[in-house]
PDB file of C-alpha atoms in Angstrom:
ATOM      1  CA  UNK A   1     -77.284  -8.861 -59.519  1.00 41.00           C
ATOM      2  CA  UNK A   2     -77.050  -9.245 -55.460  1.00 42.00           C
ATOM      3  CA  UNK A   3     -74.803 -11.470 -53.583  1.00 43.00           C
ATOM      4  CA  UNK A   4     -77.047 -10.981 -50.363  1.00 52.00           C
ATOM      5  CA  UNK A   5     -80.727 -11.312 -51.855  1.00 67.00           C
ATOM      6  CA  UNK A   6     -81.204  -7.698 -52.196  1.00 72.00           C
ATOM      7  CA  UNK A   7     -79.038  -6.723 -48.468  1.00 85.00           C
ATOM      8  CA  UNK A   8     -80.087  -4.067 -46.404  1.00 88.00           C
ATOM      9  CA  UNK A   9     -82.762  -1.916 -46.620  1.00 90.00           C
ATOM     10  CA  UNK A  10     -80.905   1.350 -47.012  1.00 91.00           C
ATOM     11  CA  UNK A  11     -81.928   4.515 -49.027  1.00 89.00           C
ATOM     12  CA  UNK A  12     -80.972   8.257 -49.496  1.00 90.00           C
ATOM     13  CA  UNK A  13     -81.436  10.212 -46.303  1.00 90.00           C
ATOM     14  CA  UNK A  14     -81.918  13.605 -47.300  1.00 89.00           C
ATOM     15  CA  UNK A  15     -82.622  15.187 -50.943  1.00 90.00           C
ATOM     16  CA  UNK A  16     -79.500  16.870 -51.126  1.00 94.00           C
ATOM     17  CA  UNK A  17     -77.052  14.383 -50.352  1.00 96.00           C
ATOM     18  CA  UNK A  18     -73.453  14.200 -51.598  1.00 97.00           C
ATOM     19  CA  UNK A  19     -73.020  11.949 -54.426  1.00 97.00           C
ATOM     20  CA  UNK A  20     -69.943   9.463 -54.095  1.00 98.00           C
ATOM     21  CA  UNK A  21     -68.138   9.608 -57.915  1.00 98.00           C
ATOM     22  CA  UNK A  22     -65.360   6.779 -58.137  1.00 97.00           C
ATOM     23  CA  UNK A  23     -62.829   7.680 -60.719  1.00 96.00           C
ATOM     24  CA  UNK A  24     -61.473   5.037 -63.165  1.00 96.00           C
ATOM     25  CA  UNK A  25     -61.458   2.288 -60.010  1.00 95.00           C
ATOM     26  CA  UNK A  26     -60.079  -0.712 -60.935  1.00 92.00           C
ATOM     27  CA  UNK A  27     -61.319  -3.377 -58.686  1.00 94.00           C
ATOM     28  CA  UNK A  28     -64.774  -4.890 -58.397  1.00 95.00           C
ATOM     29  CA  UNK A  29     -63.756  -5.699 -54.668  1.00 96.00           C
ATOM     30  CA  UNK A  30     -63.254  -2.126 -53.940  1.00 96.00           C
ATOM     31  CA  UNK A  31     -66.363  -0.630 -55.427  1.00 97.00           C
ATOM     32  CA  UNK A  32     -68.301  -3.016 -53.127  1.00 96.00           C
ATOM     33  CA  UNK A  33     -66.175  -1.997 -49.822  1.00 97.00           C
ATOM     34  CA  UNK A  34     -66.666   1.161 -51.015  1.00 97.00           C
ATOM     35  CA  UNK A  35     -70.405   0.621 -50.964  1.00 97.00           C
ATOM     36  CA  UNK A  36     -70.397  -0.753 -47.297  1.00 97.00           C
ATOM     37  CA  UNK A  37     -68.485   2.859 -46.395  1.00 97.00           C
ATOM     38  CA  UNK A  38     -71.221   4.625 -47.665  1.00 97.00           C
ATOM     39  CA  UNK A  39     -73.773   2.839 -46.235  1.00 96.00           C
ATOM     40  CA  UNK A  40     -71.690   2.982 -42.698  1.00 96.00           C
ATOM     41  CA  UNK A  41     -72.404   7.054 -42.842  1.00 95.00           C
ATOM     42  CA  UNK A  42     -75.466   7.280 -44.257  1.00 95.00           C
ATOM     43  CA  UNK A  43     -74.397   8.175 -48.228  1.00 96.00           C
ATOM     44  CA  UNK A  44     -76.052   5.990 -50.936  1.00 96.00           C
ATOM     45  CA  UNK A  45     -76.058   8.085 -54.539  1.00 97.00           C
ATOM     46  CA  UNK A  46     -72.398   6.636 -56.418  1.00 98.00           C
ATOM     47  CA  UNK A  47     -71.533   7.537 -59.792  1.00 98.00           C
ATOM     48  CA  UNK A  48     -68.462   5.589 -61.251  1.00 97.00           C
ATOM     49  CA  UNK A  49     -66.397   6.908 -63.922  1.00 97.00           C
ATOM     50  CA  UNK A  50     -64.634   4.508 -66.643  1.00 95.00           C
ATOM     51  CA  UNK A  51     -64.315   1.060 -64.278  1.00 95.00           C
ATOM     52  CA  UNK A  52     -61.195  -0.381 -65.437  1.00 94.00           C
ATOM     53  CA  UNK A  53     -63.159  -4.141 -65.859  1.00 93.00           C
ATOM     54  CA  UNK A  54     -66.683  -2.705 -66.720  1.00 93.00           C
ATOM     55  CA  UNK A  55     -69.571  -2.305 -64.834  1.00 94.00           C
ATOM     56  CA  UNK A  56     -71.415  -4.059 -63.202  1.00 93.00           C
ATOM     57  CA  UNK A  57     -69.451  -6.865 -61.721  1.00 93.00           C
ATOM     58  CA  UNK A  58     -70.519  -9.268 -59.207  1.00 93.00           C
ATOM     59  CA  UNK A  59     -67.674  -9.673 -57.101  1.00 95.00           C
ATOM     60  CA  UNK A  60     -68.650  -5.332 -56.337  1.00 96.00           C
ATOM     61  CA  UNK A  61     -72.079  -6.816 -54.783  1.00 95.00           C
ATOM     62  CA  UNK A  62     -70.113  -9.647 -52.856  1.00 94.00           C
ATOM     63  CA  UNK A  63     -67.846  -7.455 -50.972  1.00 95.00           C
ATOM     64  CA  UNK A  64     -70.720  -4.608 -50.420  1.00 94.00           C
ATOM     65  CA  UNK A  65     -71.568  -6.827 -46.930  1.00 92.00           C
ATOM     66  CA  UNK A  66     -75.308  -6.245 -47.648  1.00 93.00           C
ATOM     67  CA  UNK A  67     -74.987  -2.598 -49.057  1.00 94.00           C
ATOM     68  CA  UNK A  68     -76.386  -4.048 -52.267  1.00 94.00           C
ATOM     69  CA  UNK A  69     -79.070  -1.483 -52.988  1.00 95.00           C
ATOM     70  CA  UNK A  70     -76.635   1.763 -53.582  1.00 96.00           C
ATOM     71  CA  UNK A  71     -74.539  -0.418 -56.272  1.00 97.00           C
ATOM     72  CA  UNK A  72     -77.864  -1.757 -57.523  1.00 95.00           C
ATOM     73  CA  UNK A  73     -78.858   2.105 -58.255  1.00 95.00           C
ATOM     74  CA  UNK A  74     -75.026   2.790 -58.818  1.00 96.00           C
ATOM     75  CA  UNK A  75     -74.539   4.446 -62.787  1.00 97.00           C
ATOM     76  CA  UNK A  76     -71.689   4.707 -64.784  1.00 97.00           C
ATOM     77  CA  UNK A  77     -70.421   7.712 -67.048  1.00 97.00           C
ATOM     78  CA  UNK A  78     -67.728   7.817 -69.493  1.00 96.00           C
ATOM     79  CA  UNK A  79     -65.769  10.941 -68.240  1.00 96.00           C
ATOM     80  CA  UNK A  80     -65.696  12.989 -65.059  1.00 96.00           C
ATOM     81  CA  UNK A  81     -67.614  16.047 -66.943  1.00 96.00           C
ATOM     82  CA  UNK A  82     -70.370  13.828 -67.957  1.00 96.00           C
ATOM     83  CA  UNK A  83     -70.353  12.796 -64.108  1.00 97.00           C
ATOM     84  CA  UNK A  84     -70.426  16.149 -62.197  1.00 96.00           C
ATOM     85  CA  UNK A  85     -72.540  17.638 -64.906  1.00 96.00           C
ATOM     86  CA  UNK A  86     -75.706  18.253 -62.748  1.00 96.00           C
ATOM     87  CA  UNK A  87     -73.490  19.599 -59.637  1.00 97.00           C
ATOM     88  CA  UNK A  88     -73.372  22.683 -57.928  1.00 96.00           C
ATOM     89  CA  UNK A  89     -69.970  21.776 -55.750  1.00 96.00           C
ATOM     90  CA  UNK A  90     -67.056  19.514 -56.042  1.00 97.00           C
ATOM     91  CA  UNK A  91     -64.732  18.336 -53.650  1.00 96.00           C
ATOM     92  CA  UNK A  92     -61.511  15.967 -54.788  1.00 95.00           C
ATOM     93  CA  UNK A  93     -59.765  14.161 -52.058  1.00 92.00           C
ATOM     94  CA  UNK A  94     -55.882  14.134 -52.786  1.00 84.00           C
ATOM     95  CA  UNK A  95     -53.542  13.034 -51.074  1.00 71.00           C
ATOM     96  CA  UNK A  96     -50.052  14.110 -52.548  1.00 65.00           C
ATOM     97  CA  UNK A  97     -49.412  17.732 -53.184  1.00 57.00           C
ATOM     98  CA  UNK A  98     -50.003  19.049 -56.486  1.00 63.00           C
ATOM     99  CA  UNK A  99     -49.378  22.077 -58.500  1.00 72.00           C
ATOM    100  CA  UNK A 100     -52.541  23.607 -58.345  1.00 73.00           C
ATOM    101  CA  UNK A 101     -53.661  26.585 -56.623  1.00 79.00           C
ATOM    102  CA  UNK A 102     -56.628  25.817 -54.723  1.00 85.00           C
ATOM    103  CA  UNK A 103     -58.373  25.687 -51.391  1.00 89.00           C
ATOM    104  CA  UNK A 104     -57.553  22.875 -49.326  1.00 91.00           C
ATOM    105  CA  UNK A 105     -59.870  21.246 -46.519  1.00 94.00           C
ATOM    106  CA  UNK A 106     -59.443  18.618 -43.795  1.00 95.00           C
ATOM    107  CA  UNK A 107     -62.733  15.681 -44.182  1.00 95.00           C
ATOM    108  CA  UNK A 108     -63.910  17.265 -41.177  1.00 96.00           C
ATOM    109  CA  UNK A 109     -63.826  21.509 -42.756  1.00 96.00           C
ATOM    110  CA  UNK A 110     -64.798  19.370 -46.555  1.00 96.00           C
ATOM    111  CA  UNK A 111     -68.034  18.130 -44.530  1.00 97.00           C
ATOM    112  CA  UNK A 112     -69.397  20.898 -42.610  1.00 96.00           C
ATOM    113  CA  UNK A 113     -69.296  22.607 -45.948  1.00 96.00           C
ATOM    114  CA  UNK A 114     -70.864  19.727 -47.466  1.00 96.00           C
ATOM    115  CA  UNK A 115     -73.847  19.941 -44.980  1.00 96.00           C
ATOM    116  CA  UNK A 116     -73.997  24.063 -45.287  1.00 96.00           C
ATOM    117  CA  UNK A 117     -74.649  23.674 -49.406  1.00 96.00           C
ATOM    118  CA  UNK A 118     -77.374  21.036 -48.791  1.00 95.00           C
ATOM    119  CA  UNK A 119     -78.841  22.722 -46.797  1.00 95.00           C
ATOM    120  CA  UNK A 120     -79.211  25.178 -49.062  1.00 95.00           C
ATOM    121  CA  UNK A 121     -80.304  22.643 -52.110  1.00 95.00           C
ATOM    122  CA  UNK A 122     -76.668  22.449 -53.760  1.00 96.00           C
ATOM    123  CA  UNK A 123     -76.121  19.442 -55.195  1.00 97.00           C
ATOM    124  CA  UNK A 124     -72.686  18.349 -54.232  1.00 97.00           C
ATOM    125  CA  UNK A 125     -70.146  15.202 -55.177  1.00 97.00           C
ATOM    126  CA  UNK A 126     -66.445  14.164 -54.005  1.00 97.00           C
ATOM    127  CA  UNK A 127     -63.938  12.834 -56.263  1.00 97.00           C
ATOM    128  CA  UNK A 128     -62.246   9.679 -55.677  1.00 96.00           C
ATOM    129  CA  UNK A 129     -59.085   9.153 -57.648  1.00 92.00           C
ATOM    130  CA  UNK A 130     -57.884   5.260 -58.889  1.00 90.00           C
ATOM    131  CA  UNK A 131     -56.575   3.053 -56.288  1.00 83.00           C
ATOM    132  CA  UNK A 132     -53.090   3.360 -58.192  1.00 82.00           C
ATOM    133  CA  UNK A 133     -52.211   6.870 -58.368  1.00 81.00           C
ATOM    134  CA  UNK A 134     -54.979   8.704 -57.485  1.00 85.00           C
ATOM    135  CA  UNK A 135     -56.696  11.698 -59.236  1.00 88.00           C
ATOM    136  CA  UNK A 136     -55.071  13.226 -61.980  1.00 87.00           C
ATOM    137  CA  UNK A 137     -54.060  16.846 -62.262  1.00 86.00           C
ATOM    138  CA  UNK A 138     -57.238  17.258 -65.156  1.00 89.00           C
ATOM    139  CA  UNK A 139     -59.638  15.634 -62.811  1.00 90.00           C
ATOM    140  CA  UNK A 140     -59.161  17.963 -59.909  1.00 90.00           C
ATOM    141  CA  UNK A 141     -59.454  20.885 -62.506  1.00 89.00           C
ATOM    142  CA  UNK A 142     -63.054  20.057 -62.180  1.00 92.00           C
ATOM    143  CA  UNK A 143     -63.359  20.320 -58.260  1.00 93.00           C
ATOM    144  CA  UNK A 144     -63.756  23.501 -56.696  1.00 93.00           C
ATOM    145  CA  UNK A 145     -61.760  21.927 -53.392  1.00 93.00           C
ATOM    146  CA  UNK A 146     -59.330  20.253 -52.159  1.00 94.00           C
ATOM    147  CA  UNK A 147     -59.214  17.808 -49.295  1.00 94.00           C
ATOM    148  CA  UNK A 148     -57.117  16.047 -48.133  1.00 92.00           C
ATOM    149  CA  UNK A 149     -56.317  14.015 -44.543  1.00 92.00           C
ATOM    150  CA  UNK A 150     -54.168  14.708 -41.727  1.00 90.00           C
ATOM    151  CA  UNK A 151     -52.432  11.358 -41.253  1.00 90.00           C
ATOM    152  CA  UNK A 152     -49.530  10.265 -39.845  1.00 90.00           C
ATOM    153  CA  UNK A 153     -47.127  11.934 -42.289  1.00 88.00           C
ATOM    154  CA  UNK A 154     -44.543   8.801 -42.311  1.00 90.00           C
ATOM    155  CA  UNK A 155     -47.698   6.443 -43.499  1.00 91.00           C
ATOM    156  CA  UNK A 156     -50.675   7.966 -45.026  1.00 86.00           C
ATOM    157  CA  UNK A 157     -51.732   4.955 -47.435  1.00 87.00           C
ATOM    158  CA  UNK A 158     -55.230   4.554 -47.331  1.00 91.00           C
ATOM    159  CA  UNK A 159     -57.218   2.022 -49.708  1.00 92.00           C
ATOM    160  CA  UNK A 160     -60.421   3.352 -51.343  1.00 95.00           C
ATOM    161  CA  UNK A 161     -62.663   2.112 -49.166  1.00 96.00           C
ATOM    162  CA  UNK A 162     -61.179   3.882 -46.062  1.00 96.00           C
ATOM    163  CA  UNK A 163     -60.678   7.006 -47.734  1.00 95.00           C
ATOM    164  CA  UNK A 164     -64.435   7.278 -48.524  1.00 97.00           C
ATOM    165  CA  UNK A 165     -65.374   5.907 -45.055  1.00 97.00           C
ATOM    166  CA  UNK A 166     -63.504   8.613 -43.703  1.00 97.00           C
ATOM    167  CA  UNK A 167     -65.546  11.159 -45.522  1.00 97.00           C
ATOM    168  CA  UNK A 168     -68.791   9.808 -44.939  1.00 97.00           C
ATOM    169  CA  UNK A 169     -67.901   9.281 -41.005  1.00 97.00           C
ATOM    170  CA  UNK A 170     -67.378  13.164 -41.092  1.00 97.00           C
ATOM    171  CA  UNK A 171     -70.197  13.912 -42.642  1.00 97.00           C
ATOM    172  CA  UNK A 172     -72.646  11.857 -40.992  1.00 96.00           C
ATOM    173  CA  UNK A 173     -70.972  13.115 -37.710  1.00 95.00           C
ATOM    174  CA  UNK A 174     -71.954  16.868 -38.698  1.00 94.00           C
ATOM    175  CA  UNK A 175     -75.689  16.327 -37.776  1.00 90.00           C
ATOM    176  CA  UNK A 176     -75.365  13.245 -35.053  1.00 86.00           C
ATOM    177  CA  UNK A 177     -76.443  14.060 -31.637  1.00 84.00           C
ATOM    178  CA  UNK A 178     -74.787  11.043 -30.086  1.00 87.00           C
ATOM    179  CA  UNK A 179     -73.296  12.554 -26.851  1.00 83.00           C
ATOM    180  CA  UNK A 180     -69.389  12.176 -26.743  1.00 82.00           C
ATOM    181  CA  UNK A 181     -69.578  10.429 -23.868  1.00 81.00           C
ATOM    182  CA  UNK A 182     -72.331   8.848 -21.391  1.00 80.00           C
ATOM    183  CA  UNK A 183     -72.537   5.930 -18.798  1.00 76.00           C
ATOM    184  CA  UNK A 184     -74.322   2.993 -19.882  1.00 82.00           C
ATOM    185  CA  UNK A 185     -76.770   1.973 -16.633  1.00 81.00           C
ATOM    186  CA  UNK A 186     -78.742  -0.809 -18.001  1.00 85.00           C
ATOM    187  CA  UNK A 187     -81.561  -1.333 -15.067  1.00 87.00           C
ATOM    188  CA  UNK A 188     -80.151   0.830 -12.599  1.00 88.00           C
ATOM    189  CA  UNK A 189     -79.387   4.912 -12.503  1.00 88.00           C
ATOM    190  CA  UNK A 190     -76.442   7.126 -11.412  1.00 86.00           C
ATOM    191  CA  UNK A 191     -76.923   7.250  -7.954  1.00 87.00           C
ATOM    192  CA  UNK A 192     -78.668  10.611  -6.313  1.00 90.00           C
ATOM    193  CA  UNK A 193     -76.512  12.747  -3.706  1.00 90.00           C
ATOM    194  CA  UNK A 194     -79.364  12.002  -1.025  1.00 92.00           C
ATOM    195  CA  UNK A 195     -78.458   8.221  -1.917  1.00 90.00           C
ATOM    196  CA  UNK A 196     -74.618   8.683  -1.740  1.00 89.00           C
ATOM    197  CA  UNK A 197     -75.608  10.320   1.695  1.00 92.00           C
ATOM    198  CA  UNK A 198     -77.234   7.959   3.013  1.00 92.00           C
ATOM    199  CA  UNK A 199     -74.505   5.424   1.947  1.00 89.00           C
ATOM    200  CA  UNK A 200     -72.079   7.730   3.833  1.00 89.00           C
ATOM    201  CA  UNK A 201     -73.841   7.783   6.816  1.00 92.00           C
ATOM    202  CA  UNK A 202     -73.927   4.299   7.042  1.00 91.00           C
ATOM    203  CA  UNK A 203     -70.253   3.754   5.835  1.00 89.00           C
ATOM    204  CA  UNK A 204     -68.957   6.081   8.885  1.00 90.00           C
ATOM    205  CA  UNK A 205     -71.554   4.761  11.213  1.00 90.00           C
ATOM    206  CA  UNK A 206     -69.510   1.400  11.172  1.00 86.00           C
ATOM    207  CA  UNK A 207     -66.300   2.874  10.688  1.00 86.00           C
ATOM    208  CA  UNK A 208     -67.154   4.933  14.203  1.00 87.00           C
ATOM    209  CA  UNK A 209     -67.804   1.319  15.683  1.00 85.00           C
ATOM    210  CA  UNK A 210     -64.710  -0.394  14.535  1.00 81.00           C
ATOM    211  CA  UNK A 211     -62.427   2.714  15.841  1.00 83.00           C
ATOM    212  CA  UNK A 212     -61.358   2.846  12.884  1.00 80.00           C
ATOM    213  CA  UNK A 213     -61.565   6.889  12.916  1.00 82.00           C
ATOM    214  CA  UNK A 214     -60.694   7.384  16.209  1.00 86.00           C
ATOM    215  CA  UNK A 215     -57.956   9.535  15.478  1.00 87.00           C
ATOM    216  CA  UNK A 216     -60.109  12.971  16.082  1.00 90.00           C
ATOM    217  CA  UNK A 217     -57.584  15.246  14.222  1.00 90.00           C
ATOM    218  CA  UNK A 218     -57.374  13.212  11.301  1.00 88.00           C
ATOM    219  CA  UNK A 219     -61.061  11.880  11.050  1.00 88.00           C
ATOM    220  CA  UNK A 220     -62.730  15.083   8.891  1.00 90.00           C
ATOM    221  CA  UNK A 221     -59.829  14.551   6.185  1.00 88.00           C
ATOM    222  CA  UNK A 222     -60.262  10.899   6.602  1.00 86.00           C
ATOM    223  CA  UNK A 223     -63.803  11.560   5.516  1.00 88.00           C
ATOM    224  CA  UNK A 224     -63.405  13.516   2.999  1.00 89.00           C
ATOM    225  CA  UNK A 225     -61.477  11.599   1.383  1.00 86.00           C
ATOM    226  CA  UNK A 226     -63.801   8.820   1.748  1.00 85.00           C
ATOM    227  CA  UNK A 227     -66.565  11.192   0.036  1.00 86.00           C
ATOM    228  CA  UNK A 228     -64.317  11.761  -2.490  1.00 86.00           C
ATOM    229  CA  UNK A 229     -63.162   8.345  -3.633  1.00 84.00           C
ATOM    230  CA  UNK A 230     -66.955   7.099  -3.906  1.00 82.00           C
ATOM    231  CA  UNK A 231     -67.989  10.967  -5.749  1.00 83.00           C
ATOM    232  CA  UNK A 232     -65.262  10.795  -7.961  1.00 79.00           C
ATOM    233  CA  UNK A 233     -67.068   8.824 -10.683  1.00 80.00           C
ATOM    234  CA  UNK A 234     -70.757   8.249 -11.535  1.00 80.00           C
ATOM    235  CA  UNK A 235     -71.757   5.780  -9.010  1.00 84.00           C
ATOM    236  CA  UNK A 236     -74.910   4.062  -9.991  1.00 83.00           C
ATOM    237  CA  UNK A 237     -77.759   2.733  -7.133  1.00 86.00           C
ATOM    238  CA  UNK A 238     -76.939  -0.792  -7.852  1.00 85.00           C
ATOM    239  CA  UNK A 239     -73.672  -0.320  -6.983  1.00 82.00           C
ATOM    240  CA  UNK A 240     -74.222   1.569  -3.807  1.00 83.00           C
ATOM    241  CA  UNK A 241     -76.661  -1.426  -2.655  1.00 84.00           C
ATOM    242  CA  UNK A 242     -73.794  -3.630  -3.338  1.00 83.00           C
ATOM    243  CA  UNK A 243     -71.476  -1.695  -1.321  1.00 83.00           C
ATOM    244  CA  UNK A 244     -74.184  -1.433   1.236  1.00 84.00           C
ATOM    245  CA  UNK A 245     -74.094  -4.935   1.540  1.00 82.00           C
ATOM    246  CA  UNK A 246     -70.303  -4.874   1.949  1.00 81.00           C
ATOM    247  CA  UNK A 247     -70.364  -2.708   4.988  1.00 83.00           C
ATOM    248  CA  UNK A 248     -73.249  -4.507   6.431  1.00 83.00           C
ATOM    249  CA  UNK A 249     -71.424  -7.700   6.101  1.00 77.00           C
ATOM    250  CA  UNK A 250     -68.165  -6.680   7.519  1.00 78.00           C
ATOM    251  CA  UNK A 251     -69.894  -5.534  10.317  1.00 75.00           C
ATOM    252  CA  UNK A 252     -71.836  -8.564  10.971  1.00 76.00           C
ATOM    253  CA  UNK A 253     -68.652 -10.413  10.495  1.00 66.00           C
ATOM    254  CA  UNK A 254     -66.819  -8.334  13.359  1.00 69.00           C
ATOM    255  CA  UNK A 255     -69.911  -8.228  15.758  1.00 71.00           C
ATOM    256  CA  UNK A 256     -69.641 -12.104  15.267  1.00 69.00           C
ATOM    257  CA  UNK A 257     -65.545 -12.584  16.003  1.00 67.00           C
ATOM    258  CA  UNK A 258     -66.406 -10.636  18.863  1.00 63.00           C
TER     259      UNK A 258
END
């Protein structure tokens, strides 16, 4: 049952993954957004426990946005012992405080130890609660841990969906190598000092001719500060060409008036 002729072609990524286990949800809808989280960091084993309407539903496959093929292997278990019965760790997310004594981890702390115990061939799940209410007290007596999100404090209402994309985010982010920050270049590269030099050169050249730093006190800092305005970023060769062909032009416009 697909609402996307069998979506994307997404699997498990590693052996050791950490299984998704939806407690008692109640919506098809959210099982299938649910799905697409998942999918968005790289998780694809889900258990559900007790689905209010049954299991499976179509609508779930619908709202998945292709993610079809971890619903398709999705199963379904009476109780949350039956569910966690094969794991080695549990997290729960929860949201309110409770009265239980027991460690409690940001997503980011509840995925770094995520990735240490598969690494080490732990299996591993996290406990979703109903969209309602959330996890009861006798379902987090079977996690091990606690997490639960800094949000804003006034407003920390998340849907299901967003609460597992959060987790999956985090732990797809604990072995991603994307730098935090680059420049994108397309065709072109970040322009070499010997290139900014010679852009210089020619910049001051025609500044020189238009008097423009004939003040002889001021002219090093006026420099300088040139040199700094055009270093202060990543300045790529296209864009020094382009500014080449500024100063060229002004210049042939003056030469011209004159």
């Amino acid at each position: 049952m697909t609402g996307r002729d069998g979506g994307a072609n997404i699997g498990p990524i590693g052996d050791f993954d950490p299984v998704v286990i939806l407690v008692r949800p109640q919506l098809a809808e959210n099982i299938g957004t649910t799905a697409r989280a998942m999918a968005n960091g790289g998780l694809f084993h889900l258990r559900i426990v007790a689905p209010r309407d049954g299991w499976p539903q179509e609508r779930a496959w619908y709202a998945s946005s292709g993610a079809d093929r971890i619903l398709d292997a999705a199963t379904v278990f009476e109780t949350v012992d039956d569910a966690v019965a094969d794991l080695h760790r549990i997290f729960a997310t929860c949201p309110r405080p409770r009265h239980v004594v027991k460690p409690v981890m940001t997503a980011r702390g509840a995925a770094a130890e995520l990735r240490v115990a598969s690494n080490r061939g732990l299996r591993t799940g996290i406990l979703f609660g109903p969209e309602r209410a959330g996890l009861d007290n006798e379902d987090m007596a079977r996690a091990d841990t606690l997490v639960r999100y800094p949000l804003n404090p006034k407003f920390m209402s998340l849907n299901l969906a967003q609460a597992v994309l959060i987790m999956a985010y985090e732990w797809f982010l604990t072995e991603d190598m994307t730098p935090p920050r680059e420049l994108m270049t397309n065709e072109t590269h970040v322009a070499t000092k010997g290139e900014m030099d010679n852009f210089m050169s020619h910049l001051i050249r025609d500044l020189d001719e238009t008097n423009f730093l004939r003040n002889e006190q001021k002219r090093p800092g006026m420099v300088r500060n040139l040199r700094h305005f055009f270093t202060r970023g990543e300045v790529t060769e296209q864009e020094l060409r382009t500014l080449h062909g500024v100063v060229s032009e002004l210049s042939s416009a003056r030469r011209n008036r004159s």
